[in-house]
């Protein structure tokens, strides 16, 4: 079981990612010292120029500036997120063995096919790839099966069940996790990303952890 903290990325919707360079670095350093398994540093996105106080960047090199020094990273891994519809994949440098090693990609239902091609490009650059379709609750079972087939063909490091609007109930979690267990390759990690809306997230997280 691994814990991923995405305060600096998902939390940026509250403050427009204006954390301040020093504050963002201190948050990452503190999470690292606390032994968090994965810290998500920010978004890769098409933006005008580089602002060190904002955790949305054009390049992986810019996001890497936020990381602790090499000797202070312990066992923590670092990730960034990119959405197919607002990031030019040609800006992503190949993974060089240092810094952010996980790229979590996401796409909407209307561009999920292009999102799978986007995912292939990320994996080809040597990163640990996580595929995170937006609003998994919006897919019919037959569409989820198509997604699982695509994911198996790409064979990412991880696939994530994302409850974008906090509309998931226990029976929904049971159904989707069961489908994943029966259709995803067993060596692909299965992740859960919840949004608190109905005071169910903690319950659902515990339910997920109880799965085999």
Short mmCIF file of C-alpha atoms in Angstrom, two decimals:
data_model
loop_
_atom_site.label_atom_id
_atom_site.label_comp_id
_atom_site.label_asym_id
_atom_site.label_seq_id
_atom_site.Cartn_x
_atom_site.Cartn_y
_atom_site.Cartn_z
CA UNK A 1 0.00 0.00 0.00
CA UNK A 2 1.40 3.37 -1.07
CA UNK A 3 0.20 6.87 -0.21
CA UNK A 4 0.34 9.65 -2.81
CA UNK A 5 0.02 13.26 -1.66
CA UNK A 6 -1.18 15.68 -4.35
CA UNK A 7 -1.63 18.84 -2.27
CA UNK A 8 0.53 20.97 -4.56
CA UNK A 9 -1.22 19.74 -7.70
CA UNK A 10 -4.89 19.14 -6.88
CA UNK A 11 -4.87 21.67 -4.06
CA UNK A 12 -3.87 24.33 -6.56
CA UNK A 13 -7.46 24.70 -7.70
CA UNK A 14 -8.03 26.64 -4.46
CA UNK A 15 -5.19 29.18 -4.85
CA UNK A 16 -4.52 29.05 -8.60
CA UNK A 17 -1.30 27.14 -7.79
CA UNK A 18 0.23 30.30 -6.28
CA UNK A 19 2.07 28.52 -3.45
CA UNK A 20 5.30 30.49 -3.56
CA UNK A 21 8.53 28.74 -4.46
CA UNK A 22 9.85 28.56 -0.89
CA UNK A 23 6.54 27.34 0.55
CA UNK A 24 6.15 24.67 -2.13
CA UNK A 25 9.68 23.40 -1.50
CA UNK A 26 9.09 23.28 2.25
CA UNK A 27 5.85 21.34 1.78
CA UNK A 28 7.66 18.79 -0.38
CA UNK A 29 10.56 18.55 2.05
CA UNK A 30 8.23 18.03 5.00
CA UNK A 31 6.20 15.36 3.21
CA UNK A 32 9.46 13.64 2.27
CA UNK A 33 10.73 13.68 5.85
CA UNK A 34 7.35 12.27 6.95
CA UNK A 35 7.96 9.28 4.68
CA UNK A 36 5.12 9.87 2.22
CA UNK A 37 5.63 7.32 -0.57
CA UNK A 38 4.84 9.61 -3.53
CA UNK A 39 4.61 13.40 -3.61
CA UNK A 40 2.95 15.02 -6.63
CA UNK A 41 4.82 18.24 -7.32
CA UNK A 42 2.45 19.93 -9.77
CA UNK A 43 1.00 20.12 -13.26
CA UNK A 44 2.69 19.95 -16.64
CA UNK A 45 0.67 22.37 -18.76
CA UNK A 46 1.02 24.75 -21.68
CA UNK A 47 1.66 28.06 -19.90
CA UNK A 48 3.29 31.36 -20.84
CA UNK A 49 6.79 31.38 -19.39
CA UNK A 50 8.06 30.09 -16.05
CA UNK A 51 6.88 31.41 -12.70
CA UNK A 52 8.82 29.80 -9.83
CA UNK A 53 5.99 30.59 -7.39
CA UNK A 54 3.46 28.51 -9.34
CA UNK A 55 3.33 24.70 -9.44
CA UNK A 56 2.18 24.61 -13.07
CA UNK A 57 5.04 24.39 -15.55
CA UNK A 58 5.88 23.77 -19.19
CA UNK A 59 8.74 21.35 -18.55
CA UNK A 60 9.76 18.61 -16.16
CA UNK A 61 13.01 20.48 -15.51
CA UNK A 62 11.05 23.42 -14.08
CA UNK A 63 9.05 21.17 -11.74
CA UNK A 64 12.23 19.38 -10.68
CA UNK A 65 13.56 22.65 -9.21
CA UNK A 66 11.07 22.20 -6.37
CA UNK A 67 12.49 18.86 -5.22
CA UNK A 68 14.71 18.35 -2.16
CA UNK A 69 18.41 17.81 -2.74
CA UNK A 70 19.34 14.30 -3.90
CA UNK A 71 20.61 13.19 -0.49
CA UNK A 72 17.42 14.29 1.29
CA UNK A 73 14.85 12.31 -0.69
CA UNK A 74 14.89 9.02 1.22
CA UNK A 75 12.52 6.50 -0.34
CA UNK A 76 10.02 9.10 -1.56
CA UNK A 77 9.19 9.18 -5.28
CA UNK A 78 7.93 12.29 -7.07
CA UNK A 79 5.24 12.68 -9.69
CA UNK A 80 3.71 15.25 -11.99
CA UNK A 81 0.38 15.28 -13.80
CA UNK A 82 -0.38 16.10 -17.44
CA UNK A 83 -3.75 16.37 -19.16
CA UNK A 84 -3.91 15.39 -22.81
CA UNK A 85 -6.04 18.39 -23.80
CA UNK A 86 -3.71 21.08 -22.44
CA UNK A 87 -0.15 19.79 -22.70
CA UNK A 88 2.12 19.47 -25.72
CA UNK A 89 3.88 16.16 -25.18
CA UNK A 90 6.85 17.27 -27.28
CA UNK A 91 7.89 19.47 -24.32
CA UNK A 92 8.45 16.42 -22.10
CA UNK A 93 12.10 15.42 -21.91
CA UNK A 94 12.97 11.72 -21.55
CA UNK A 95 13.47 10.53 -17.99
CA UNK A 96 17.16 10.76 -17.13
CA UNK A 97 17.15 8.76 -13.90
CA UNK A 98 16.77 11.77 -11.61
CA UNK A 99 13.94 13.89 -10.24
CA UNK A 100 10.29 13.26 -11.08
CA UNK A 101 9.96 9.67 -12.26
CA UNK A 102 6.16 9.22 -12.32
CA UNK A 103 3.90 11.00 -14.79
CA UNK A 104 0.18 10.65 -14.16
CA UNK A 105 -1.83 11.37 -17.29
CA UNK A 106 -5.50 12.20 -17.47
CA UNK A 107 -8.14 12.70 -20.15
CA UNK A 108 -11.88 13.34 -20.40
CA UNK A 109 -14.35 10.85 -21.82
CA UNK A 110 -14.56 12.82 -25.08
CA UNK A 111 -10.81 12.54 -25.73
CA UNK A 112 -9.99 9.27 -23.98
CA UNK A 113 -8.81 7.65 -27.23
CA UNK A 114 -6.32 10.46 -27.80
CA UNK A 115 -5.48 10.16 -24.12
CA UNK A 116 -4.31 6.60 -24.63
CA UNK A 117 -1.94 7.74 -27.41
CA UNK A 118 -0.74 10.49 -25.06
CA UNK A 119 -0.07 7.82 -22.43
CA UNK A 120 2.03 5.79 -24.87
CA UNK A 121 4.16 8.84 -25.57
CA UNK A 122 4.82 9.37 -21.85
CA UNK A 123 5.78 5.73 -21.33
CA UNK A 124 8.08 5.83 -24.36
CA UNK A 125 10.01 8.62 -22.64
CA UNK A 126 10.92 6.27 -19.82
CA UNK A 127 8.65 7.46 -17.00
CA UNK A 128 6.58 5.32 -14.66
CA UNK A 129 3.17 5.92 -16.22
CA UNK A 130 -0.12 6.21 -14.35
CA UNK A 131 -3.36 6.38 -16.37
CA UNK A 132 -6.15 8.29 -14.59
CA UNK A 133 -9.37 8.72 -16.64
CA UNK A 134 -11.40 11.70 -15.42
CA UNK A 135 -14.74 10.79 -13.79
CA UNK A 136 -14.73 7.01 -13.97
CA UNK A 137 -18.30 7.13 -12.71
CA UNK A 138 -19.34 8.55 -16.09
CA UNK A 139 -18.42 5.37 -18.01
CA UNK A 140 -20.74 2.48 -18.76
CA UNK A 141 -19.37 -0.99 -18.03
CA UNK A 142 -18.72 -1.69 -21.72
CA UNK A 143 -16.64 1.50 -21.95
CA UNK A 144 -14.68 0.55 -18.85
CA UNK A 145 -13.86 -2.80 -20.45
CA UNK A 146 -12.53 -0.95 -23.51
CA UNK A 147 -10.39 1.22 -21.22
CA UNK A 148 -9.00 -1.85 -19.44
CA UNK A 149 -8.11 -3.43 -22.80
CA UNK A 150 -6.25 -0.27 -23.81
CA UNK A 151 -4.48 -0.04 -20.46
CA UNK A 152 -3.37 -3.67 -20.68
CA UNK A 153 -1.94 -3.04 -24.14
CA UNK A 154 -0.02 0.03 -22.95
CA UNK A 155 0.90 -1.69 -19.67
CA UNK A 156 1.50 1.32 -17.43
CA UNK A 157 2.96 1.23 -13.95
CA UNK A 158 -0.44 2.15 -12.49
CA UNK A 159 -4.12 2.67 -13.27
CA UNK A 160 -6.23 4.93 -11.07
CA UNK A 161 -9.95 4.88 -10.25
CA UNK A 162 -10.80 8.59 -10.10
CA UNK A 163 -14.05 9.73 -8.48
CA UNK A 164 -13.83 13.25 -9.88
CA UNK A 165 -17.14 14.60 -8.56
CA UNK A 166 -17.30 12.70 -5.28
CA UNK A 167 -20.38 10.79 -6.44
CA UNK A 168 -19.14 7.27 -5.71
CA UNK A 169 -20.99 5.04 -3.28
CA UNK A 170 -19.85 1.75 -1.82
CA UNK A 171 -21.67 -0.36 -4.43
CA UNK A 172 -19.99 1.67 -7.18
CA UNK A 173 -16.57 1.04 -5.69
CA UNK A 174 -17.33 -2.68 -5.40
CA UNK A 175 -18.38 -2.84 -9.06
CA UNK A 176 -15.43 -0.91 -10.50
CA UNK A 177 -12.76 -2.56 -8.36
CA UNK A 178 -14.18 -5.98 -9.22
CA UNK A 179 -14.08 -5.14 -12.93
CA UNK A 180 -10.49 -3.94 -12.58
CA UNK A 181 -9.47 -7.07 -10.68
CA UNK A 182 -10.95 -9.31 -13.35
CA UNK A 183 -9.78 -7.39 -16.42
CA UNK A 184 -6.54 -5.53 -15.62
CA UNK A 185 -3.18 -7.29 -15.85
CA UNK A 186 -2.32 -8.33 -12.27
CA UNK A 187 1.03 -6.53 -12.24
CA UNK A 188 -0.50 -3.10 -12.95
CA UNK A 189 -0.93 -1.17 -9.71
CA UNK A 190 -4.48 -0.14 -8.89
CA UNK A 191 -4.94 3.29 -7.29
CA UNK A 192 -7.91 5.19 -5.86
CA UNK A 193 -8.35 8.98 -6.01
CA UNK A 194 -11.42 10.24 -4.16
CA UNK A 195 -13.02 13.65 -3.75
CA UNK A 196 -14.94 14.41 -0.57
CA UNK A 197 -18.49 15.41 -1.37
CA UNK A 198 -20.84 13.07 0.51
CA UNK A 199 -18.70 12.33 3.61
CA UNK A 200 -17.91 8.90 2.15
CA UNK A 201 -14.27 9.21 1.09
CA UNK A 202 -12.73 7.83 4.29
CA UNK A 203 -15.19 4.93 4.30
CA UNK A 204 -14.46 4.17 0.62
CA UNK A 205 -10.71 4.37 1.21
CA UNK A 206 -10.98 1.80 4.02
CA UNK A 207 -13.14 -0.42 1.83
CA UNK A 208 -10.56 -0.21 -0.96
CA UNK A 209 -7.69 -1.08 1.41
CA UNK A 210 -9.58 -4.19 2.54
CA UNK A 211 -9.57 -5.57 -1.01
CA UNK A 212 -7.08 -8.32 -1.79
#
